[in-house]
Short mmCIF file of N, CA, C and O in Angstrom, two decimals:
data_model
loop_
_atom_site.label_atom_id
_atom_site.label_comp_id
_atom_site.label_asym_id
_atom_site.label_seq_id
_atom_site.Cartn_x
_atom_site.Cartn_y
_atom_site.Cartn_z
N MET A 202 8.00 2.38 -17.36
CA MET A 202 8.24 0.97 -17.26
C MET A 202 7.92 0.24 -18.56
O MET A 202 8.16 -0.93 -18.68
N ILE A 203 7.38 0.94 -19.54
CA ILE A 203 7.21 0.35 -20.86
C ILE A 203 8.58 0.33 -21.51
O ILE A 203 9.35 1.28 -21.41
N ILE A 204 8.88 -0.75 -22.19
CA ILE A 204 10.21 -0.94 -22.73
C ILE A 204 10.18 -0.74 -24.23
O ILE A 204 9.35 -1.30 -24.93
N ARG A 205 11.12 0.06 -24.74
CA ARG A 205 11.24 0.29 -26.17
C ARG A 205 12.63 -0.11 -26.61
O ARG A 205 13.59 0.10 -25.90
N ALA A 206 12.72 -0.65 -27.82
CA ALA A 206 14.02 -0.96 -28.40
C ALA A 206 13.93 -0.82 -29.90
O ALA A 206 13.05 -1.39 -30.53
N SER A 207 14.82 -0.04 -30.48
CA SER A 207 14.76 0.19 -31.91
C SER A 207 15.07 -1.05 -32.71
O SER A 207 14.70 -1.15 -33.87
N THR A 208 15.72 -2.03 -32.12
CA THR A 208 16.09 -3.23 -32.85
C THR A 208 15.11 -4.38 -32.62
O THR A 208 15.32 -5.47 -33.13
N ALA A 209 14.06 -4.16 -31.89
CA ALA A 209 13.19 -5.25 -31.49
C ALA A 209 12.47 -5.90 -32.66
O ALA A 209 12.05 -7.04 -32.56
N THR A 210 12.32 -5.24 -33.78
CA THR A 210 11.62 -5.85 -34.91
C THR A 210 12.54 -6.71 -35.75
O THR A 210 12.09 -7.42 -36.63
N ASP A 211 13.82 -6.67 -35.51
CA ASP A 211 14.78 -7.48 -36.25
C ASP A 211 15.05 -8.76 -35.47
O ASP A 211 15.72 -8.74 -34.45
N PRO A 212 14.51 -9.91 -35.94
CA PRO A 212 14.65 -11.13 -35.15
C PRO A 212 16.08 -11.60 -34.98
O PRO A 212 16.38 -12.35 -34.07
N VAL A 213 16.99 -11.16 -35.80
CA VAL A 213 18.38 -11.58 -35.68
C VAL A 213 19.02 -10.95 -34.45
O VAL A 213 19.84 -11.57 -33.78
N VAL A 214 18.64 -9.73 -34.11
CA VAL A 214 19.25 -9.04 -32.98
C VAL A 214 18.32 -8.90 -31.78
O VAL A 214 18.67 -8.29 -30.81
N ALA A 215 17.16 -9.50 -31.85
CA ALA A 215 16.17 -9.29 -30.79
C ALA A 215 16.52 -10.02 -29.50
O ALA A 215 16.13 -9.58 -28.43
N ALA A 216 17.22 -11.13 -29.56
CA ALA A 216 17.46 -11.90 -28.35
C ALA A 216 18.29 -11.13 -27.33
O ALA A 216 17.95 -11.10 -26.15
N ASP A 217 19.39 -10.54 -27.70
CA ASP A 217 20.20 -9.78 -26.76
C ASP A 217 19.46 -8.57 -26.20
O ASP A 217 19.50 -8.33 -25.00
N PRO A 218 18.76 -7.78 -27.05
CA PRO A 218 17.98 -6.68 -26.48
C PRO A 218 16.92 -7.14 -25.49
O PRO A 218 16.61 -6.42 -24.55
N ALA A 219 16.40 -8.36 -25.65
CA ALA A 219 15.41 -8.86 -24.68
C ALA A 219 16.02 -8.95 -23.29
O ALA A 219 15.37 -8.64 -22.30
N ALA A 220 17.27 -9.34 -23.20
CA ALA A 220 17.94 -9.40 -21.90
C ALA A 220 18.13 -8.00 -21.34
O ALA A 220 17.94 -7.78 -20.14
N VAL A 221 18.49 -7.06 -22.19
CA VAL A 221 18.64 -5.67 -21.76
C VAL A 221 17.30 -5.12 -21.29
O VAL A 221 17.22 -4.43 -20.27
N LEU A 222 16.25 -5.44 -22.01
CA LEU A 222 14.91 -4.99 -21.63
C LEU A 222 14.50 -5.57 -20.28
O LEU A 222 13.89 -4.87 -19.47
N ALA A 223 14.83 -6.82 -20.05
CA ALA A 223 14.49 -7.44 -18.77
C ALA A 223 15.20 -6.74 -17.61
O ALA A 223 14.60 -6.50 -16.56
N VAL A 224 16.45 -6.38 -17.81
CA VAL A 224 17.20 -5.67 -16.77
C VAL A 224 16.57 -4.30 -16.51
O VAL A 224 16.38 -3.90 -15.37
N ALA A 225 16.24 -3.59 -17.58
CA ALA A 225 15.61 -2.26 -17.42
C ALA A 225 14.27 -2.38 -16.71
O ALA A 225 13.96 -1.58 -15.82
N LEU A 226 13.49 -3.36 -17.08
CA LEU A 226 12.18 -3.55 -16.46
C LEU A 226 12.31 -3.90 -14.99
O LEU A 226 11.66 -3.29 -14.14
N THR A 227 13.18 -4.84 -14.67
CA THR A 227 13.32 -5.23 -13.27
C THR A 227 13.92 -4.10 -12.43
O THR A 227 13.57 -3.97 -11.25
N SER A 228 14.75 -3.28 -13.03
CA SER A 228 15.26 -2.10 -12.31
C SER A 228 14.13 -1.14 -11.97
O SER A 228 14.08 -0.59 -10.86
N GLY A 229 13.22 -0.96 -12.91
CA GLY A 229 12.05 -0.12 -12.65
C GLY A 229 11.17 -0.70 -11.56
O GLY A 229 10.65 0.03 -10.70
N LEU A 230 11.02 -2.01 -11.56
CA LEU A 230 10.23 -2.67 -10.52
C LEU A 230 10.91 -2.53 -9.16
O LEU A 230 10.24 -2.32 -8.15
N ASP A 231 12.23 -2.65 -9.14
CA ASP A 231 12.97 -2.47 -7.89
C ASP A 231 12.73 -1.07 -7.32
O ASP A 231 12.52 -0.91 -6.11
N ALA A 232 12.75 -0.07 -8.18
CA ALA A 232 12.53 1.31 -7.73
C ALA A 232 11.11 1.48 -7.20
O ALA A 232 10.90 2.11 -6.16
N ALA A 233 10.14 0.92 -7.91
CA ALA A 233 8.75 1.01 -7.45
C ALA A 233 8.57 0.32 -6.10
O ALA A 233 7.88 0.84 -5.22
N ALA A 234 9.21 -0.83 -5.93
CA ALA A 234 9.10 -1.56 -4.66
C ALA A 234 9.74 -0.78 -3.52
O ALA A 234 9.20 -0.75 -2.41
N ALA A 235 10.87 -0.15 -3.80
CA ALA A 235 11.56 0.61 -2.75
C ALA A 235 10.72 1.79 -2.27
O ALA A 235 10.83 2.19 -1.10
N ASP A 236 9.89 2.33 -3.14
CA ASP A 236 9.06 3.48 -2.79
C ASP A 236 7.68 3.08 -2.28
O ASP A 236 6.84 3.95 -2.04
N SER A 237 7.42 1.79 -2.14
CA SER A 237 6.08 1.31 -1.75
C SER A 237 6.09 0.75 -0.34
O SER A 237 7.03 0.08 0.06
N ASP A 238 4.99 1.01 0.36
CA ASP A 238 4.84 0.51 1.73
C ASP A 238 4.06 -0.79 1.82
O ASP A 238 4.00 -1.40 2.88
N SER A 239 3.43 -1.19 0.71
CA SER A 239 2.61 -2.40 0.73
C SER A 239 2.57 -3.01 -0.67
O SER A 239 2.97 -2.37 -1.65
N ALA A 240 2.09 -4.24 -0.74
CA ALA A 240 1.93 -4.91 -2.03
C ALA A 240 0.96 -4.13 -2.91
O ALA A 240 1.19 -3.98 -4.12
N ALA A 241 -0.09 -3.60 -2.32
CA ALA A 241 -1.07 -2.82 -3.08
C ALA A 241 -0.43 -1.55 -3.66
O ALA A 241 -0.65 -1.22 -4.83
N ASP A 242 0.37 -0.88 -2.85
CA ASP A 242 1.06 0.32 -3.33
C ASP A 242 2.05 -0.02 -4.44
O ASP A 242 2.19 0.73 -5.41
N PHE A 243 2.74 -1.15 -4.30
CA PHE A 243 3.70 -1.58 -5.32
C PHE A 243 3.00 -1.82 -6.65
O PHE A 243 3.43 -1.31 -7.69
N LEU A 244 1.92 -2.60 -6.64
CA LEU A 244 1.21 -2.88 -7.89
C LEU A 244 0.63 -1.60 -8.48
O LEU A 244 0.66 -1.40 -9.71
N THR A 245 0.12 -0.73 -7.64
CA THR A 245 -0.43 0.55 -8.11
C THR A 245 0.66 1.36 -8.79
O THR A 245 0.45 1.90 -9.89
N ALA A 246 1.82 1.44 -8.17
CA ALA A 246 2.93 2.21 -8.75
C ALA A 246 3.36 1.63 -10.09
O ALA A 246 3.66 2.37 -11.04
N CYS A 247 3.40 0.31 -10.18
CA CYS A 247 3.80 -0.33 -11.44
C CYS A 247 2.83 0.00 -12.56
O CYS A 247 3.24 0.42 -13.65
N VAL A 248 1.55 -0.17 -12.31
CA VAL A 248 0.55 0.09 -13.35
C VAL A 248 0.49 1.58 -13.67
O VAL A 248 0.37 1.96 -14.84
N ASP A 249 0.59 2.43 -12.67
CA ASP A 249 0.58 3.88 -12.92
C ASP A 249 1.74 4.30 -13.81
O ASP A 249 1.58 5.14 -14.69
N ALA A 250 2.92 3.71 -13.60
CA ALA A 250 4.08 4.03 -14.44
C ALA A 250 3.83 3.62 -15.88
O ALA A 250 4.13 4.37 -16.82
N VAL A 251 3.29 2.43 -16.07
CA VAL A 251 2.98 1.96 -17.43
C VAL A 251 1.93 2.87 -18.06
O VAL A 251 2.07 3.29 -19.22
N ALA A 252 0.87 3.19 -17.33
CA ALA A 252 -0.21 4.02 -17.87
C ALA A 252 0.29 5.41 -18.26
O ALA A 252 -0.07 5.94 -19.31
N ALA A 253 1.14 6.00 -17.43
CA ALA A 253 1.65 7.34 -17.72
C ALA A 253 2.52 7.32 -18.98
O ALA A 253 2.37 8.19 -19.86
N GLU A 254 3.41 6.36 -19.07
CA GLU A 254 4.27 6.27 -20.25
C GLU A 254 3.48 5.97 -21.51
O GLU A 254 3.75 6.50 -22.58
N PHE A 255 2.47 5.13 -21.37
CA PHE A 255 1.62 4.75 -22.49
C PHE A 255 0.85 5.97 -22.99
O PHE A 255 0.79 6.23 -24.20
N ALA A 256 0.26 6.73 -22.09
CA ALA A 256 -0.48 7.93 -22.47
C ALA A 256 0.46 8.96 -23.09
O ALA A 256 0.13 9.58 -24.12
N ASP A 257 1.64 9.15 -22.51
CA ASP A 257 2.61 10.11 -23.04
C ASP A 257 3.06 9.76 -24.46
O ASP A 257 3.45 10.63 -25.22
N SER A 258 3.01 8.48 -24.80
CA SER A 258 3.43 8.05 -26.14
C SER A 258 2.29 8.10 -27.16
O SER A 258 2.45 7.62 -28.28
N CYS A 259 1.15 8.67 -26.75
CA CYS A 259 -0.05 8.67 -27.60
C CYS A 259 -0.48 7.25 -27.93
O CYS A 259 -0.90 6.93 -29.04
N PHE A 260 -0.35 6.38 -26.94
CA PHE A 260 -0.84 5.00 -26.99
C PHE A 260 -0.09 4.13 -28.00
O PHE A 260 -0.66 3.21 -28.58
N THR A 261 1.18 4.42 -28.20
CA THR A 261 1.97 3.61 -29.12
C THR A 261 3.09 2.83 -28.43
O THR A 261 3.59 1.86 -29.00
N ALA A 262 3.49 3.25 -27.24
CA ALA A 262 4.59 2.56 -26.54
C ALA A 262 4.14 1.18 -26.10
O ALA A 262 2.96 0.93 -25.90
N GLY A 263 5.08 0.33 -25.95
CA GLY A 263 4.77 -1.01 -25.47
C GLY A 263 6.03 -1.85 -25.44
O GLY A 263 7.11 -1.39 -25.76
N CYS A 264 5.86 -3.07 -25.08
CA CYS A 264 6.98 -4.01 -24.95
C CYS A 264 7.13 -4.77 -26.26
O CYS A 264 6.21 -5.47 -26.67
N PRO A 265 8.29 -4.68 -26.91
CA PRO A 265 8.48 -5.36 -28.19
C PRO A 265 8.67 -6.87 -28.08
O PRO A 265 8.68 -7.56 -29.09
N VAL A 266 8.80 -7.38 -26.88
CA VAL A 266 9.06 -8.81 -26.72
C VAL A 266 7.86 -9.65 -27.15
O VAL A 266 8.01 -10.70 -27.75
N VAL A 267 6.64 -9.17 -26.89
CA VAL A 267 5.45 -9.95 -27.21
C VAL A 267 5.33 -10.23 -28.71
O VAL A 267 5.22 -11.39 -29.11
N PRO A 268 5.34 -9.21 -29.57
CA PRO A 268 5.18 -9.54 -30.99
C PRO A 268 6.30 -10.42 -31.54
O PRO A 268 6.05 -11.31 -32.36
N ILE A 269 7.49 -10.19 -31.07
CA ILE A 269 8.61 -11.03 -31.53
C ILE A 269 8.43 -12.46 -31.04
O ILE A 269 8.59 -13.42 -31.80
N SER A 270 8.06 -12.62 -29.78
CA SER A 270 7.87 -13.96 -29.24
C SER A 270 6.76 -14.70 -29.96
O SER A 270 6.89 -15.88 -30.28
N ILE A 271 5.69 -14.01 -30.25
CA ILE A 271 4.55 -14.65 -30.90
C ILE A 271 4.86 -14.98 -32.36
O ILE A 271 4.56 -16.06 -32.84
N GLU A 272 5.45 -14.04 -33.06
CA GLU A 272 5.64 -14.20 -34.50
C GLU A 272 6.89 -14.96 -34.90
O GLU A 272 6.92 -15.58 -35.95
N ARG A 273 7.94 -14.89 -34.11
CA ARG A 273 9.23 -15.43 -34.56
C ARG A 273 9.79 -16.58 -33.75
O ARG A 273 10.68 -17.28 -34.21
N SER A 274 9.31 -16.77 -32.54
CA SER A 274 9.97 -17.75 -31.68
C SER A 274 9.83 -19.19 -32.17
O SER A 274 10.69 -20.02 -31.88
N ALA A 275 8.77 -19.49 -32.90
CA ALA A 275 8.62 -20.86 -33.43
C ALA A 275 9.73 -21.20 -34.42
O ALA A 275 10.06 -22.37 -34.61
N ARG A 276 10.31 -20.17 -35.03
CA ARG A 276 11.38 -20.39 -36.00
C ARG A 276 12.77 -20.24 -35.42
O ARG A 276 13.75 -20.45 -36.12
N SER A 277 12.85 -19.84 -34.17
CA SER A 277 14.17 -19.59 -33.58
C SER A 277 14.15 -19.96 -32.10
O SER A 277 13.46 -19.32 -31.31
N SER A 278 14.94 -20.96 -31.74
CA SER A 278 15.01 -21.33 -30.33
C SER A 278 15.64 -20.21 -29.50
O SER A 278 15.30 -20.02 -28.34
N GLU A 279 16.54 -19.44 -30.12
CA GLU A 279 17.17 -18.32 -29.40
C GLU A 279 16.12 -17.26 -29.04
O GLU A 279 16.10 -16.75 -27.93
N LEU A 280 15.23 -16.94 -29.99
CA LEU A 280 14.18 -15.97 -29.71
C LEU A 280 13.17 -16.52 -28.71
O LEU A 280 12.69 -15.80 -27.84
N SER A 281 12.86 -17.79 -28.84
CA SER A 281 11.95 -18.43 -27.89
C SER A 281 12.52 -18.35 -26.48
O SER A 281 11.83 -17.97 -25.53
N ASP A 282 13.79 -18.70 -26.34
CA ASP A 282 14.44 -18.65 -25.03
C ASP A 282 14.49 -17.22 -24.49
O ASP A 282 14.28 -17.00 -23.29
N ALA A 283 14.76 -16.26 -25.36
CA ALA A 283 14.81 -14.86 -24.92
C ALA A 283 13.45 -14.40 -24.41
O ALA A 283 13.37 -13.72 -23.39
N GLY A 284 12.39 -14.75 -25.11
CA GLY A 284 11.04 -14.39 -24.67
C GLY A 284 10.70 -15.04 -23.34
O GLY A 284 10.16 -14.40 -22.43
N LYS A 285 11.02 -16.32 -23.21
CA LYS A 285 10.77 -17.03 -21.95
C LYS A 285 11.55 -16.38 -20.80
O LYS A 285 11.01 -16.18 -19.71
N ASP A 286 12.81 -16.07 -21.05
CA ASP A 286 13.64 -15.44 -20.02
C ASP A 286 13.10 -14.08 -19.61
O ASP A 286 13.09 -13.73 -18.43
N PHE A 287 12.64 -13.29 -20.60
CA PHE A 287 12.09 -11.97 -20.31
C PHE A 287 10.88 -12.07 -19.39
O PHE A 287 10.81 -11.40 -18.36
N PHE A 288 9.93 -12.92 -19.76
CA PHE A 288 8.71 -13.02 -18.95
C PHE A 288 8.99 -13.70 -17.61
O PHE A 288 8.36 -13.35 -16.61
N ARG A 289 9.93 -14.62 -17.56
CA ARG A 289 10.32 -15.23 -16.29
C ARG A 289 10.91 -14.15 -15.37
O ARG A 289 10.60 -14.11 -14.17
N ALA A 290 11.75 -13.28 -15.93
CA ALA A 290 12.36 -12.22 -15.12
C ALA A 290 11.30 -11.24 -14.63
O ALA A 290 11.32 -10.81 -13.46
N TRP A 291 10.36 -10.86 -15.49
CA TRP A 291 9.32 -9.90 -15.12
C TRP A 291 8.45 -10.50 -14.02
O TRP A 291 8.24 -9.89 -12.96
N ARG A 292 7.92 -11.69 -14.26
CA ARG A 292 7.06 -12.32 -13.27
C ARG A 292 7.82 -12.59 -11.97
O ARG A 292 7.29 -12.37 -10.87
N GLY A 293 9.06 -13.03 -12.08
CA GLY A 293 9.86 -13.31 -10.90
C GLY A 293 10.12 -12.08 -10.06
O GLY A 293 10.05 -12.12 -8.83
N SER A 294 10.39 -10.97 -10.73
CA SER A 294 10.64 -9.72 -10.01
C SER A 294 9.38 -9.25 -9.29
O SER A 294 9.42 -8.85 -8.12
N VAL A 295 8.25 -9.28 -9.98
CA VAL A 295 6.99 -8.88 -9.35
C VAL A 295 6.70 -9.80 -8.16
O VAL A 295 6.37 -9.32 -7.06
N ALA A 296 6.85 -11.10 -8.34
CA ALA A 296 6.58 -12.05 -7.26
C ALA A 296 7.51 -11.80 -6.06
O ALA A 296 7.06 -11.82 -4.90
N ARG A 297 8.77 -11.55 -6.34
CA ARG A 297 9.74 -11.30 -5.26
C ARG A 297 9.34 -10.06 -4.44
O ARG A 297 9.37 -10.07 -3.21
N HIS A 298 8.92 -9.01 -5.14
CA HIS A 298 8.53 -7.79 -4.44
C HIS A 298 7.20 -7.96 -3.70
O HIS A 298 7.03 -7.40 -2.61
N LEU A 299 6.29 -8.72 -4.27
CA LEU A 299 5.04 -9.00 -3.55
C LEU A 299 5.33 -9.78 -2.28
O LEU A 299 4.78 -9.48 -1.21
N ALA A 300 6.22 -10.77 -2.37
CA ALA A 300 6.58 -11.56 -1.18
C ALA A 300 7.26 -10.67 -0.13
O ALA A 300 7.00 -10.81 1.07
N ALA A 301 8.10 -9.76 -0.59
CA ALA A 301 8.77 -8.84 0.34
C ALA A 301 7.77 -7.93 1.05
O ALA A 301 8.04 -7.44 2.14
N HIS A 302 6.63 -7.73 0.43
CA HIS A 302 5.56 -6.90 1.02
C HIS A 302 4.50 -7.75 1.72
O HIS A 302 3.40 -7.27 1.96
N GLY A 303 4.84 -9.01 2.03
CA GLY A 303 3.97 -9.80 2.89
C GLY A 303 3.04 -10.80 2.22
O GLY A 303 2.28 -11.48 2.91
N ILE A 304 3.08 -10.93 0.91
CA ILE A 304 2.25 -11.93 0.23
C ILE A 304 3.02 -13.25 0.26
O ILE A 304 4.20 -13.30 -0.08
N ASP A 305 2.36 -14.35 0.68
CA ASP A 305 3.09 -15.62 0.75
C ASP A 305 3.56 -16.02 -0.64
O ASP A 305 2.93 -15.71 -1.64
N SER A 306 4.69 -16.70 -0.69
CA SER A 306 5.41 -16.94 -1.94
C SER A 306 4.59 -17.63 -3.04
O SER A 306 4.59 -17.18 -4.18
N PRO A 307 3.87 -18.74 -2.75
CA PRO A 307 3.09 -19.35 -3.84
C PRO A 307 2.03 -18.40 -4.40
O PRO A 307 1.82 -18.33 -5.60
N ARG A 308 1.38 -17.65 -3.51
CA ARG A 308 0.36 -16.70 -3.97
C ARG A 308 1.03 -15.54 -4.72
O ARG A 308 0.51 -15.07 -5.73
N ALA A 309 2.17 -15.09 -4.27
CA ALA A 309 2.89 -14.01 -4.95
C ALA A 309 3.21 -14.41 -6.39
O ALA A 309 3.08 -13.59 -7.30
N ASP A 310 3.59 -15.66 -6.61
CA ASP A 310 3.85 -16.14 -7.97
C ASP A 310 2.60 -16.07 -8.83
O ASP A 310 2.65 -15.64 -9.98
N ARG A 311 1.47 -16.49 -8.27
CA ARG A 311 0.21 -16.46 -9.03
C ARG A 311 -0.24 -15.03 -9.31
O ARG A 311 -0.66 -14.70 -10.43
N VAL A 312 -0.14 -14.17 -8.32
CA VAL A 312 -0.55 -12.77 -8.51
C VAL A 312 0.38 -12.10 -9.52
O VAL A 312 -0.08 -11.31 -10.35
N ALA A 313 1.66 -12.42 -9.49
CA ALA A 313 2.60 -11.85 -10.47
C ALA A 313 2.22 -12.26 -11.88
O ALA A 313 2.23 -11.44 -12.80
N THR A 314 1.87 -13.53 -12.07
CA THR A 314 1.45 -13.98 -13.39
C THR A 314 0.18 -13.26 -13.82
O THR A 314 0.07 -12.82 -14.97
N LEU A 315 -0.75 -13.11 -12.91
CA LEU A 315 -1.98 -12.39 -13.21
C LEU A 315 -1.69 -10.93 -13.55
O LEU A 315 -2.23 -10.39 -14.52
N ALA A 316 -0.82 -10.29 -12.79
CA ALA A 316 -0.51 -8.88 -13.01
C ALA A 316 0.14 -8.66 -14.38
O ALA A 316 -0.27 -7.77 -15.14
N VAL A 317 1.14 -9.47 -14.70
CA VAL A 317 1.82 -9.33 -15.99
C VAL A 317 0.84 -9.58 -17.14
O VAL A 317 0.80 -8.81 -18.10
N SER A 318 0.04 -10.61 -17.01
CA SER A 318 -0.94 -10.92 -18.05
C SER A 318 -1.96 -9.81 -18.20
O SER A 318 -2.31 -9.43 -19.33
N ALA A 319 -2.44 -9.30 -17.10
CA ALA A 319 -3.45 -8.24 -17.15
C ALA A 319 -2.88 -6.95 -17.73
O ALA A 319 -3.55 -6.26 -18.52
N ILE A 320 -1.66 -6.61 -17.36
CA ILE A 320 -1.03 -5.39 -17.90
C ILE A 320 -0.83 -5.52 -19.40
O ILE A 320 -1.15 -4.61 -20.17
N LYS A 321 -0.32 -6.67 -19.84
CA LYS A 321 -0.12 -6.87 -21.28
C LYS A 321 -1.44 -6.81 -22.03
O LYS A 321 -1.54 -6.19 -23.08
N GLY A 322 -2.47 -7.44 -21.50
CA GLY A 322 -3.79 -7.40 -22.13
C GLY A 322 -4.36 -6.00 -22.17
O GLY A 322 -4.95 -5.57 -23.17
N ALA A 323 -4.18 -5.26 -21.08
CA ALA A 323 -4.68 -3.88 -21.02
C ALA A 323 -3.96 -2.98 -22.02
O ALA A 323 -4.57 -2.07 -22.59
N LEU A 324 -2.69 -3.25 -22.27
CA LEU A 324 -1.97 -2.48 -23.29
C LEU A 324 -2.53 -2.75 -24.68
O LEU A 324 -2.66 -1.83 -25.50
N VAL A 325 -2.88 -3.99 -24.96
CA VAL A 325 -3.47 -4.32 -26.26
C VAL A 325 -4.81 -3.59 -26.42
O VAL A 325 -5.07 -2.97 -27.45
N ILE A 326 -5.65 -3.65 -25.39
CA ILE A 326 -6.92 -2.95 -25.44
C ILE A 326 -6.69 -1.45 -25.58
O ILE A 326 -7.32 -0.78 -26.40
N GLY A 327 -5.76 -0.92 -24.80
CA GLY A 327 -5.47 0.51 -24.84
C GLY A 327 -5.02 1.00 -26.21
O GLY A 327 -5.40 2.08 -26.65
N ARG A 328 -4.19 0.21 -26.87
CA ARG A 328 -3.75 0.60 -28.22
C ARG A 328 -4.92 0.62 -29.18
O ARG A 328 -4.98 1.45 -30.07
N THR A 329 -5.84 -0.29 -28.99
CA THR A 329 -7.00 -0.38 -29.87
C THR A 329 -7.96 0.78 -29.65
O THR A 329 -8.42 1.39 -30.62
N VAL A 330 -8.25 1.10 -28.39
CA VAL A 330 -9.24 2.14 -28.10
C VAL A 330 -8.63 3.50 -27.78
O VAL A 330 -9.35 4.47 -27.56
N GLN A 331 -7.29 3.55 -27.72
CA GLN A 331 -6.56 4.80 -27.50
C GLN A 331 -6.88 5.47 -26.16
O GLN A 331 -7.06 6.69 -26.09
N THR A 332 -6.96 4.65 -25.10
CA THR A 332 -7.13 5.18 -23.75
C THR A 332 -6.34 4.32 -22.77
O THR A 332 -5.91 3.22 -23.11
N VAL A 333 -6.21 4.82 -21.55
CA VAL A 333 -5.58 4.04 -20.48
C VAL A 333 -6.64 3.41 -19.57
O VAL A 333 -6.31 2.85 -18.53
N ASP A 334 -7.89 3.46 -19.97
CA ASP A 334 -8.97 2.96 -19.12
C ASP A 334 -8.77 1.51 -18.69
O ASP A 334 -9.01 1.16 -17.53
N ALA A 335 -8.36 0.64 -19.60
CA ALA A 335 -8.16 -0.76 -19.24
C ALA A 335 -7.03 -0.90 -18.21
O ALA A 335 -7.13 -1.71 -17.28
N LEU A 336 -5.97 -0.13 -18.37
CA LEU A 336 -4.88 -0.16 -17.39
C LEU A 336 -5.36 0.32 -16.02
O LEU A 336 -4.99 -0.26 -14.99
N LEU A 337 -6.18 1.35 -16.00
CA LEU A 337 -6.69 1.84 -14.73
C LEU A 337 -7.60 0.82 -14.06
O LEU A 337 -7.59 0.67 -12.83
N ALA A 338 -8.39 0.11 -14.86
CA ALA A 338 -9.24 -0.96 -14.31
C ALA A 338 -8.37 -2.08 -13.73
O ALA A 338 -8.64 -2.59 -12.63
N VAL A 339 -7.31 -2.45 -14.45
CA VAL A 339 -6.39 -3.47 -13.96
C VAL A 339 -5.75 -3.01 -12.65
O VAL A 339 -5.66 -3.77 -11.69
N ARG A 340 -5.33 -1.75 -12.61
CA ARG A 340 -4.72 -1.22 -11.38
C ARG A 340 -5.65 -1.38 -10.19
O ARG A 340 -5.23 -1.85 -9.13
N GLU A 341 -6.90 -0.98 -10.35
CA GLU A 341 -7.84 -1.04 -9.23
C GLU A 341 -8.10 -2.47 -8.77
O GLU A 341 -8.16 -2.75 -7.57
N GLU A 342 -8.26 -3.38 -9.71
CA GLU A 342 -8.53 -4.78 -9.34
C GLU A 342 -7.31 -5.46 -8.73
O GLU A 342 -7.46 -6.23 -7.77
N LEU A 343 -6.13 -5.18 -9.25
CA LEU A 343 -4.92 -5.74 -8.64
C LEU A 343 -4.74 -5.23 -7.22
O LEU A 343 -4.37 -5.97 -6.32
N ARG A 344 -5.01 -3.96 -7.04
CA ARG A 344 -4.89 -3.37 -5.71
C ARG A 344 -5.82 -4.07 -4.72
O ARG A 344 -5.41 -4.44 -3.62
N LEU A 345 -7.06 -4.26 -5.13
CA LEU A 345 -8.03 -4.94 -4.25
C LEU A 345 -7.63 -6.38 -3.97
O LEU A 345 -7.88 -6.91 -2.89
N LEU A 346 -7.00 -7.00 -4.93
CA LEU A 346 -6.61 -8.40 -4.80
C LEU A 346 -5.60 -8.63 -3.68
O LEU A 346 -5.61 -9.70 -3.06
N VAL A 347 -4.76 -7.64 -3.40
CA VAL A 347 -3.70 -7.84 -2.41
C VAL A 347 -3.88 -7.03 -1.15
O VAL A 347 -2.98 -6.98 -0.30
N LEU A 348 -5.02 -6.37 -0.99
CA LEU A 348 -5.25 -5.62 0.25
C LEU A 348 -5.43 -6.54 1.44
O LEU A 348 -5.85 -7.64 1.34
#
């Protein structure tokens, strides 16, 4: 579920790949939701997929949208919009699947924002310390949050 794109560092072509990345990510979330019996299982599957891919990449894989959004979006409304759309799609997909698993819609939106934020933060920590420990901690706390 970690998204890679060889063109993500080029701000001229990053906006279109961001849409492609959003589709790939939401497709992965759809698959995880289809295989899950509960909101807790869904969140666990999502974080486990990220952790496995992250570990397999020797802690280098990640989503290229964040650095581009942070570094380049102030200079480009197209990049800013692409970053906003990507995170809106990610959070919206997680929220939709949480709601489908019985979490009321306003809470599902908040938990989705928390989940996306926690996963992104755990990836930053993981790259720094070269482990998946932060992701595993996020997985356990998210799971408890929706039990």
